[in-house]
Amino acid sequence: MSVALSRCLCRALSRQTAPLLSGEHHHAVQSPWFAPVMTLKTSAPLRAEPKKKKKVDPRREQLLRDRLKKKLKRLEKVPPEYIPIEDFIHSIFIILLQRERSIPSLSFEEKEGRALLLKEWSHYKREQHMAEVKAIELALEAQREALEELKLESEELYQAALKPDPLLFPFSHEGPVNTPPKTQYDAPDGKYNDITRVYTQ
Amino acid sequence: MAAPFRRMASRPLLQFLSCFSRTATGNTGFRQFSSTSLCRATLPTDRVTERASSPWTLMAAVCLQRLPVISADDSPIEQQFRQLMQQMELEKSLLSDHEIRLLEDAERLSRKQSNSYDSDEEEDSRNQDIVLTQDLEDSWEQKLKSFEPAQRVRADVDKDLTSVERCLADSLVLLAEQQVGSEKLWLLPHIQWQEGETLRQTAERALASLPAGFKATFLSNAPCGVYKYKLPKAARTESSVGTKVFFFKAILSDSGPPAAPDSSFVWLKKSELQQYLKPAYMTKVGRFILDL
């Protein structure tokens, strides 16, 4: 095909330069473009090596890419690091520092006094508990009596009294505090810097 | 005419709700329940005949309690025990970081003040000399002092019997002065029961009838106590021998605007109730008012 192409080229060029040549009557030295057919196979441009790497190259490049991908996968298969639990990390100073408190030992009288106070306390607490139990029993007795009287009065009022109250719960009440609440108290802003560490796997 | 229609409408509802209620299906009539299941039961109005046979008039009263706001003071043995416990806990404990810093600072100060002190011999190169721990402690003390808490005990308010704020460490009960028969007595606010309402609703009405606007949570449908008295023989008739007063407990949630000093109710501790109530009444009422 390239021979046919060069033949056409030659013919076209020779037609163009024919009047030029005829006018000048030059010697037989001719440029390589106007070589006769016999010398076509050995002409200079046709002697250069054509590029033959068209099918093998993409295959080789793909092989390279696959090898790289396999290496990446092997690296990525390493399991992710565990997120450290802050509560389980101890400060080293807990072990290093000496934390013994130096307190003088107790005398015999002190120990006796303490033992006696503990006995008194247990007695006091028992009295308190028995009083509580008694009070609760009295209250229950009063309620039982009230329900008996109500039953004698009218059956359906009694039945209505026995029903549980569905709207009572959830019931909440603030317990006793140390100092009573101030009526017009402007609490200060609770600004804080959040320094919790956030880990990502 | 209206009764059969009501029966048909409430029958499927009754079957659904019979698992909750403990009615004997034969005797009692049909209850009228509203469509939502969360409601308080009301009574049907066709039950007048059963009640009329009983000679007692029914009343419901409310025992409104204001629970303590501050913790009670310690008795002597409690104070002693508290001190003992703190001392024992201190003995058994170890030094904290803050205390170690205090000790180190004290030691460093004493070393500095001794003559043979060489600052090059300092082992720790941490520069904690800028803020001494003692200074930190002092600054914390200052901050605490700048806050003024409200007073725990105010003697003038304690004497005012009509104020809700008196005696914050105890639980108080509301007493109202009401007309009973021919005389005015101090007792728990009560009101007569009307047909077609449960006793708890009567008690709620009794609370609402007081001039001051109290908001309370009633604790149950069942009464906590009863007081019955017979009318003097002269006033007794066929239909009314005496009165039964049923008490219901309630916890004060909001006291509303402060009342005028001449209003007819007072807040009393259990120990003060004796002076205001009649003895028989007091024995019955004192049982369910807990002073713990």
Coordinates of C-alpha atoms in Angstrom, one line a residue:
Chain A
M1 CA 0.0 0.0 0.0
S2 CA 2.8 2.4 0.8
V3 CA 4.5 1.5 -2.6
A4 CA 1.3 2.5 -4.4
L5 CA 1.1 5.7 -2.3
S6 CA 4.6 6.6 -3.2
R7 CA 4.0 5.8 -6.9
C8 CA 1.0 8.2 -6.9
L9 CA 3.1 10.9 -5.2
C10 CA 5.9 10.5 -7.8
R11 CA 3.5 10.8 -10.7
A12 CA 1.9 13.9 -9.2
L13 CA 5.2 15.6 -8.5
S14 CA 6.6 14.6 -11.9
R15 CA 3.6 16.2 -13.7
Q16 CA 4.2 19.4 -11.7
T17 CA 7.9 19.7 -12.3
A18 CA 8.0 18.5 -15.9
P19 CA 7.8 22.0 -17.5
L20 CA 10.6 23.1 -15.0
L21 CA 12.9 20.3 -16.0
S22 CA 12.3 20.7 -19.7
G23 CA 13.1 24.3 -19.5
E24 CA 16.4 23.8 -17.7
H25 CA 17.8 20.7 -19.3
H26 CA 19.7 19.7 -16.2
H27 CA 21.9 16.7 -15.5
A28 CA 20.5 13.4 -14.3
V29 CA 20.9 14.1 -10.6
Q30 CA 17.4 13.9 -9.2
S31 CA 15.9 14.5 -5.7
P32 CA 14.8 11.4 -3.8
W33 CA 11.2 12.4 -4.4
F34 CA 11.5 11.8 -8.1
A35 CA 13.3 8.4 -7.9
P36 CA 12.3 5.9 -10.5
V37 CA 10.2 2.9 -9.5
M38 CA 13.3 0.6 -9.2
T39 CA 14.7 2.5 -6.3
L40 CA 11.5 2.8 -4.4
K41 CA 12.3 0.0 -1.9
T42 CA 15.5 1.5 -0.7
S43 CA 14.4 5.2 -0.4
A44 CA 15.3 7.0 2.8
P45 CA 12.0 7.6 4.5
L46 CA 10.9 4.1 3.7
R47 CA 14.0 2.6 5.4
A48 CA 12.9 3.9 8.9
E49 CA 11.4 1.3 11.4
P50 CA 7.7 1.7 11.8
K51 CA 6.3 1.7 15.4
K52 CA 5.1 -1.8 16.2
K53 CA 4.1 -1.3 20.0
K54 CA 0.4 -0.9 19.6
K55 CA -1.1 -4.2 20.9
V56 CA 1.5 -5.3 23.5
D57 CA 1.7 -1.9 25.3
P58 CA -1.8 -1.6 26.7
R59 CA -1.5 -5.2 28.0
R60 CA 1.7 -4.4 29.8
E61 CA 0.3 -1.2 31.3
Q62 CA -2.7 -3.0 32.5
L63 CA -0.6 -5.7 34.1
L64 CA 1.4 -3.1 35.9
R65 CA -1.8 -1.5 37.2
D66 CA -3.1 -4.8 38.4
R67 CA 0.0 -5.5 40.4
L68 CA -0.2 -2.1 42.0
K69 CA -3.8 -2.7 42.9
K70 CA -3.0 -6.0 44.5
K71 CA -0.3 -4.4 46.6
L72 CA -2.7 -1.7 47.7
K73 CA -5.3 -4.3 48.7
R74 CA -2.8 -6.2 50.7
L75 CA -1.9 -3.1 52.6
E76 CA -5.5 -2.2 53.2
K77 CA -6.4 -5.6 54.5
V78 CA -4.7 -4.7 57.8
P79 CA -7.5 -4.5 60.4
P80 CA -8.3 -1.0 61.7
E81 CA -6.8 0.1 65.0
Y82 CA -9.0 -0.1 68.0
I83 CA -10.3 3.1 69.4
P84 CA -8.8 3.5 72.9
I85 CA -11.2 3.6 75.8
E86 CA -10.4 6.8 77.8
D87 CA -11.6 5.3 81.1
F88 CA -9.1 2.4 80.9
I89 CA -6.0 4.6 80.4
H90 CA -4.4 5.2 83.7
S91 CA -2.3 8.1 84.5
I92 CA 1.2 6.9 85.4
F93 CA 1.3 9.1 88.4
I94 CA -1.2 6.8 90.2
I95 CA 1.6 4.3 90.6
L96 CA 4.6 6.6 90.8
L97 CA 3.5 9.0 93.5
Q98 CA 3.4 8.0 97.1
R99 CA 0.0 8.7 98.5
E100 CA 0.1 7.5 102.0
R101 CA -1.6 9.8 104.5
S102 CA 0.3 10.3 107.7
I103 CA -2.2 10.4 110.5
P104 CA -1.4 9.7 114.1
S105 CA -2.8 6.5 115.5
L106 CA -5.8 6.6 117.8
S107 CA -5.6 6.3 121.5
F108 CA -7.6 3.7 123.4
E109 CA -10.1 6.3 124.7
E110 CA -10.8 7.4 121.2
K111 CA -11.4 4.0 120.0
E112 CA -13.8 3.3 122.9
G113 CA -15.6 6.6 122.2
R114 CA -16.1 5.7 118.6
A115 CA -17.4 2.2 119.4
L116 CA -19.9 3.7 121.9
L117 CA -21.1 6.3 119.4
L118 CA -21.6 3.6 116.7
K119 CA -23.7 1.6 119.2
E120 CA -25.8 4.7 120.0
W121 CA -26.3 5.4 116.4
S122 CA -27.5 2.0 115.6
H123 CA -30.0 2.2 118.5
Y124 CA -31.2 5.6 117.2
K125 CA -31.6 4.4 113.7
R126 CA -33.6 1.4 114.8
E127 CA -35.9 3.6 116.8
Q128 CA -36.4 5.7 113.7
H129 CA -37.2 2.7 111.6
M130 CA -39.7 1.2 114.0
A131 CA -41.4 4.6 114.2
E132 CA -41.7 4.7 110.4
V133 CA -43.1 1.2 110.2
K134 CA -45.6 2.0 112.8
A135 CA -46.7 5.2 111.1
I136 CA -47.2 3.4 107.8
E137 CA -49.2 0.7 109.4
L138 CA -51.5 3.2 111.1
A139 CA -52.0 5.0 107.8
L140 CA -52.9 1.7 106.1
E141 CA -55.3 0.9 108.8
A142 CA -57.0 4.2 108.5
Q143 CA -57.4 3.7 104.7
R144 CA -58.8 0.2 105.2
E145 CA -61.4 1.6 107.6
A146 CA -62.3 4.3 105.2
L147 CA -62.9 1.8 102.4
E148 CA -65.0 -0.4 104.7
E149 CA -67.2 2.6 105.6
L150 CA -67.5 3.5 102.0
K151 CA -68.5 0.0 101.1
L152 CA -71.3 0.1 103.6
E153 CA -72.4 3.4 102.1
S154 CA -72.6 2.7 98.4
E155 CA -71.2 -0.1 96.2
E156 CA -70.4 1.9 93.2
L157 CA -68.6 4.7 95.0
Y158 CA -66.5 1.9 96.5
Q159 CA -65.8 0.5 93.1
A160 CA -64.9 3.9 91.8
A161 CA -62.5 4.4 94.7
L162 CA -60.7 1.1 94.0
K163 CA -59.8 2.0 90.5
P164 CA -56.2 3.0 89.8
D165 CA -55.6 6.5 88.6
P166 CA -54.0 6.4 85.2
L167 CA -53.1 10.0 85.1
L168 CA -51.0 10.0 88.3
F169 CA -47.8 8.7 86.8
P170 CA -45.3 9.9 85.7
F171 CA -45.2 11.9 89.0
S172 CA -42.1 13.8 90.0
H173 CA -41.4 16.0 93.0
E174 CA -38.2 17.9 93.9
G175 CA -36.7 16.7 97.2
P176 CA -35.5 18.9 100.1
V177 CA -32.4 20.9 99.4
N178 CA -29.9 22.6 101.7
T179 CA -30.9 26.2 101.1
P180 CA -34.3 27.4 99.8
P181 CA -34.4 28.6 96.2
K182 CA -33.8 32.3 95.7
T183 CA -36.8 34.0 94.0
Q184 CA -34.9 36.3 91.6
Y185 CA -31.6 34.7 91.0
D186 CA -29.7 35.1 87.7
A187 CA -27.6 32.0 87.3
P188 CA -24.2 32.6 85.6
D189 CA -23.7 31.2 82.1
G190 CA -22.2 27.8 82.1
K191 CA -19.6 28.3 79.4
Y192 CA -17.2 25.4 78.8
N193 CA -14.6 24.2 76.3
D194 CA -15.3 20.7 75.1
I195 CA -12.0 18.9 75.0
T196 CA -13.3 15.3 74.3
R197 CA -11.1 13.5 71.8
V198 CA -13.0 12.2 68.8
Y199 CA -11.4 9.1 67.1
T200 CA -12.1 7.9 63.6
Q201 CA -11.3 4.4 62.3
Chain B
M1 CA -86.2 5.4 76.3
A2 CA -82.8 6.7 76.7
A3 CA -81.6 3.7 78.8
P4 CA -81.8 0.9 76.1
F5 CA -80.0 3.1 73.6
R6 CA -77.2 3.7 76.0
R7 CA -77.0 0.1 76.8
M8 CA -76.4 -0.9 73.2
A9 CA -73.8 1.8 72.6
S10 CA -71.8 1.0 75.7
R11 CA -71.9 -2.8 75.5
P12 CA -68.8 -3.4 73.3
L13 CA -66.9 -0.8 75.3
L14 CA -68.0 -2.5 78.5
Q15 CA -66.7 -5.8 77.4
F16 CA -63.3 -4.2 76.5
L17 CA -63.1 -2.5 79.9
S18 CA -64.4 -5.3 82.0
C19 CA -60.9 -6.6 82.4
F20 CA -59.9 -3.4 84.1
S21 CA -62.9 -2.9 86.4
R22 CA -64.0 -5.3 89.0
T23 CA -67.8 -4.8 88.6
A24 CA -70.2 -7.6 89.1
T25 CA -72.0 -7.5 85.9
G26 CA -75.4 -8.4 87.3
N27 CA -76.2 -5.8 89.8
T28 CA -74.6 -2.6 88.9
G29 CA -75.7 -0.5 86.0
F30 CA -73.7 0.5 83.0
R31 CA -71.0 3.0 83.4
Q32 CA -70.5 5.7 81.0
F33 CA -66.9 5.8 79.8
S34 CA -65.6 8.3 77.3
S35 CA -63.9 7.2 74.2
T36 CA -60.4 7.6 75.4
S37 CA -59.1 5.0 77.9
L38 CA -57.3 7.5 80.0
C39 CA -60.1 9.2 82.0
R40 CA -61.4 9.2 85.5
A41 CA -64.6 7.2 85.9
T42 CA -67.9 9.1 86.4
L43 CA -71.0 7.6 87.8
P44 CA -74.3 7.1 85.9
T45 CA -77.1 9.3 87.1
D46 CA -79.7 6.5 87.4
R47 CA -78.6 5.3 90.8
V48 CA -80.4 7.6 93.2
T49 CA -82.5 4.8 94.7
E50 CA -79.7 2.8 96.2
R51 CA -78.1 5.8 98.1
A52 CA -81.3 7.1 99.6
S53 CA -81.7 4.2 101.9
S54 CA -78.5 5.1 103.8
P55 CA -79.0 7.6 106.6
W56 CA -75.5 9.1 106.5
T57 CA -74.7 12.2 104.5
L58 CA -71.5 12.0 102.6
M59 CA -68.8 14.6 102.5
A60 CA -65.3 14.6 101.1
A61 CA -62.4 16.6 102.5
V62 CA -58.9 17.2 101.2
C63 CA -55.8 16.8 103.2
L64 CA -53.5 19.2 101.3
Q65 CA -49.8 18.8 102.3
R66 CA -46.9 21.0 101.5
L67 CA -43.8 18.8 101.6
P68 CA -40.5 20.0 103.1
V69 CA -38.4 22.3 100.9
I70 CA -35.1 22.2 102.8
S71 CA -33.4 19.4 104.7
A72 CA -34.1 19.2 108.4
D73 CA -31.3 20.2 110.9
D74 CA -29.4 17.4 112.5
S75 CA -30.1 16.3 116.0
P76 CA -27.1 16.2 118.3
I77 CA -26.4 12.5 117.8
E78 CA -26.7 13.0 114.0
Q79 CA -24.1 15.8 114.2
Q80 CA -21.7 13.7 116.2
F81 CA -22.1 10.8 113.8
R82 CA -21.6 13.0 110.8
Q83 CA -18.3 14.3 112.2
L84 CA -17.2 10.8 113.1
M85 CA -17.9 9.5 109.6
Q86 CA -16.0 12.3 108.0
Q87 CA -13.0 11.7 110.2
M88 CA -13.0 8.0 109.5
E89 CA -13.3 8.5 105.8
L90 CA -10.4 10.9 105.9
E91 CA -8.3 8.4 107.7
K92 CA -9.0 5.6 105.3
S93 CA -8.4 7.7 102.2
L94 CA -5.2 8.4 100.2
L95 CA -3.8 11.7 99.1
S96 CA -5.3 13.3 96.1
D97 CA -3.4 15.0 93.2
H98 CA -4.3 18.4 94.6
E99 CA -3.0 17.6 98.1
I100 CA 0.2 16.2 96.7
R101 CA 0.7 19.4 94.8
L102 CA 0.2 21.4 98.0
L103 CA 2.8 19.3 99.8
E104 CA 5.3 19.6 97.0
D105 CA 4.8 23.4 96.9
A106 CA 5.3 23.6 100.7
E107 CA 8.5 21.5 100.4
R108 CA 9.8 23.6 97.6
L109 CA 9.2 26.8 99.5
S110 CA 11.0 25.5 102.6
R111 CA 13.9 24.5 100.4
K112 CA 14.1 27.9 98.8
Q113 CA 14.1 29.6 102.1
S114 CA 16.9 27.5 103.5
N115 CA 20.3 29.0 103.0
S116 CA 21.9 26.2 101.0
Y117 CA 19.5 26.6 98.0
D118 CA 20.8 26.3 94.5
S119 CA 18.3 26.7 91.8
D120 CA 20.3 24.6 89.4
E121 CA 19.7 21.6 91.6
E122 CA 16.0 21.7 90.9
E123 CA 15.0 18.3 89.5
D124 CA 11.7 19.3 87.9
S125 CA 12.0 21.6 85.0
R126 CA 8.2 22.0 84.8
N127 CA 7.4 25.6 85.5
Q128 CA 4.6 25.4 88.0
D129 CA 6.0 28.2 90.0
I130 CA 3.7 30.7 88.3
V131 CA 0.6 29.7 90.2
L132 CA 0.9 28.2 93.6
T133 CA -1.7 25.7 94.6
Q134 CA -2.5 27.7 97.7
D135 CA -3.4 30.7 95.5
L136 CA -5.7 28.5 93.6
E137 CA -7.4 27.4 96.8
D138 CA -7.7 31.0 97.9
S139 CA -9.3 32.1 94.7
W140 CA -11.9 29.3 95.0
E141 CA -12.7 30.4 98.5
Q142 CA -13.3 33.9 97.3
K143 CA -15.6 32.8 94.6
L144 CA -17.6 30.7 97.1
K145 CA -17.9 33.7 99.4
S146 CA -19.2 35.9 96.7
F147 CA -22.4 33.8 96.4
E148 CA -25.0 34.5 99.0
P149 CA -27.4 31.6 99.5
A150 CA -30.9 32.3 100.8
Q151 CA -31.5 31.9 104.5
R152 CA -32.6 28.5 105.7
V153 CA -34.7 29.6 108.7
R154 CA -36.6 32.9 108.8
A155 CA -38.2 33.5 112.2
D156 CA -40.7 36.1 111.1
V157 CA -42.1 34.0 108.3
D158 CA -42.3 31.0 110.6
K159 CA -44.7 32.8 112.9
D160 CA -47.1 33.8 110.1
L161 CA -49.5 30.8 110.1
T162 CA -51.2 31.7 106.8
S163 CA -47.9 31.7 104.8
V164 CA -46.9 28.7 102.8
E165 CA -43.3 29.5 103.2
R166 CA -43.2 28.9 106.9
C167 CA -41.2 26.0 108.5
L168 CA -39.6 24.9 105.3
A169 CA -38.0 21.9 106.9
D170 CA -41.4 20.3 107.9
S171 CA -44.4 19.2 106.0
L172 CA -47.4 21.4 106.5
V173 CA -51.2 20.6 106.3
L174 CA -53.8 23.1 105.3
L175 CA -56.7 23.8 107.7
A176 CA -59.7 25.9 106.9
E177 CA -62.3 27.4 109.2
Q178 CA -65.7 26.2 108.1
Q179 CA -69.2 26.3 109.3
V180 CA -70.4 22.9 110.7
G181 CA -74.0 22.9 111.9
S182 CA -74.1 25.9 114.1
E183 CA -70.5 26.7 114.9
K184 CA -67.3 27.6 113.0
L185 CA -64.6 25.0 113.5
W186 CA -61.1 24.5 112.2
L187 CA -60.9 21.4 110.1
L188 CA -59.7 20.0 106.8
P189 CA -61.6 21.7 104.0
H190 CA -64.6 19.6 103.1
I191 CA -67.7 19.9 100.9
Q192 CA -70.9 17.9 100.5
W193 CA -71.0 15.1 98.0
Q194 CA -73.3 15.5 95.1
E195 CA -75.0 12.9 93.0
G196 CA -73.2 11.7 89.9
E197 CA -69.6 12.4 90.9
T198 CA -67.0 10.2 92.6
L199 CA -65.7 11.2 96.1
R200 CA -62.4 12.2 94.6
Q201 CA -64.2 14.8 92.4
T202 CA -65.9 16.1 95.5
A203 CA -62.6 16.5 97.2
E204 CA -61.3 18.4 94.1
R205 CA -64.3 20.6 94.3
A206 CA -63.5 21.2 98.0
L207 CA -60.0 22.3 97.1
A208 CA -61.3 24.6 94.4
S209 CA -63.8 26.2 96.7
L210 CA -61.1 27.7 98.8
P211 CA -60.5 31.4 98.0
A212 CA -56.8 31.0 97.3
G213 CA -55.8 29.3 94.0
F214 CA -54.0 26.1 95.1
K215 CA -52.8 23.6 92.5
A216 CA -52.4 20.1 93.9
T217 CA -51.9 16.5 92.7
F218 CA -54.4 14.1 94.2
L219 CA -52.7 10.9 95.1
S220 CA -55.3 8.3 94.6
N221 CA -59.0 7.5 94.0
A222 CA -59.3 5.8 97.3
P223 CA -59.8 7.8 100.5
C224 CA -57.1 7.7 103.1
G225 CA -59.3 8.1 106.2
V226 CA -62.8 8.5 107.4
Y227 CA -64.5 10.5 110.2
K228 CA -68.1 9.9 111.1
Y229 CA -70.1 11.7 113.6
K230 CA -73.8 11.5 114.6
L231 CA -75.9 14.5 114.9
P232 CA -77.2 15.4 118.3
K233 CA -80.3 13.5 119.1
A234 CA -82.5 16.5 118.7
A235 CA -81.5 17.0 115.1
R236 CA -81.7 13.4 114.0
T237 CA -84.3 12.4 111.5
E238 CA -85.2 9.3 109.5
S239 CA -83.0 10.2 106.6
S240 CA -80.0 11.8 108.3
V241 CA -78.4 10.2 111.3
G242 CA -75.0 11.7 110.9
T243 CA -72.2 12.5 108.4
K244 CA -69.3 10.5 107.1
V245 CA -66.3 12.6 106.0
F246 CA -63.9 10.9 103.7
F247 CA -60.4 12.4 103.4
F248 CA -58.3 12.4 100.3
K249 CA -54.6 13.2 100.2
A250 CA -53.1 15.8 97.9
I251 CA -49.6 17.2 97.4
L252 CA -49.3 21.0 96.8
S253 CA -47.7 21.8 93.5
D254 CA -48.3 25.5 93.2
S255 CA -49.4 27.9 95.9
G256 CA -50.6 30.7 93.7
P257 CA -50.6 34.3 94.8
P258 CA -50.0 35.0 98.6
A259 CA -53.2 35.2 100.5
A260 CA -54.5 38.1 102.6
P261 CA -53.6 37.8 106.3
D262 CA -57.2 37.6 107.4
S263 CA -58.1 34.6 105.2
S264 CA -59.7 31.7 107.0
F265 CA -57.0 29.0 106.5
V266 CA -53.7 28.2 108.1
W267 CA -50.8 25.9 107.4
L268 CA -49.8 23.8 110.4
K269 CA -47.2 21.2 111.3
K270 CA -48.5 18.0 112.8
S271 CA -47.4 19.0 116.3
E272 CA -49.5 22.2 116.1
L273 CA -52.6 20.5 114.8
Q274 CA -53.6 19.5 118.4
Q275 CA -54.4 23.0 119.3
Y276 CA -56.8 23.6 116.5
L277 CA -58.6 20.3 116.0
K278 CA -61.2 18.6 118.2
P279 CA -59.7 15.6 120.0
A280 CA -61.9 12.9 118.3
Y281 CA -61.2 14.5 114.9
M282 CA -57.5 14.7 115.7
T283 CA -57.2 11.0 116.5
K284 CA -58.7 10.0 113.2
V285 CA -56.9 12.6 111.1
G286 CA -53.5 12.2 112.9
R287 CA -53.3 8.6 111.7
F288 CA -52.8 9.3 108.0
I289 CA -50.8 12.6 108.3
L290 CA -47.2 11.4 108.4
D291 CA -44.7 13.6 110.0
L292 CA -41.6 11.7 108.8

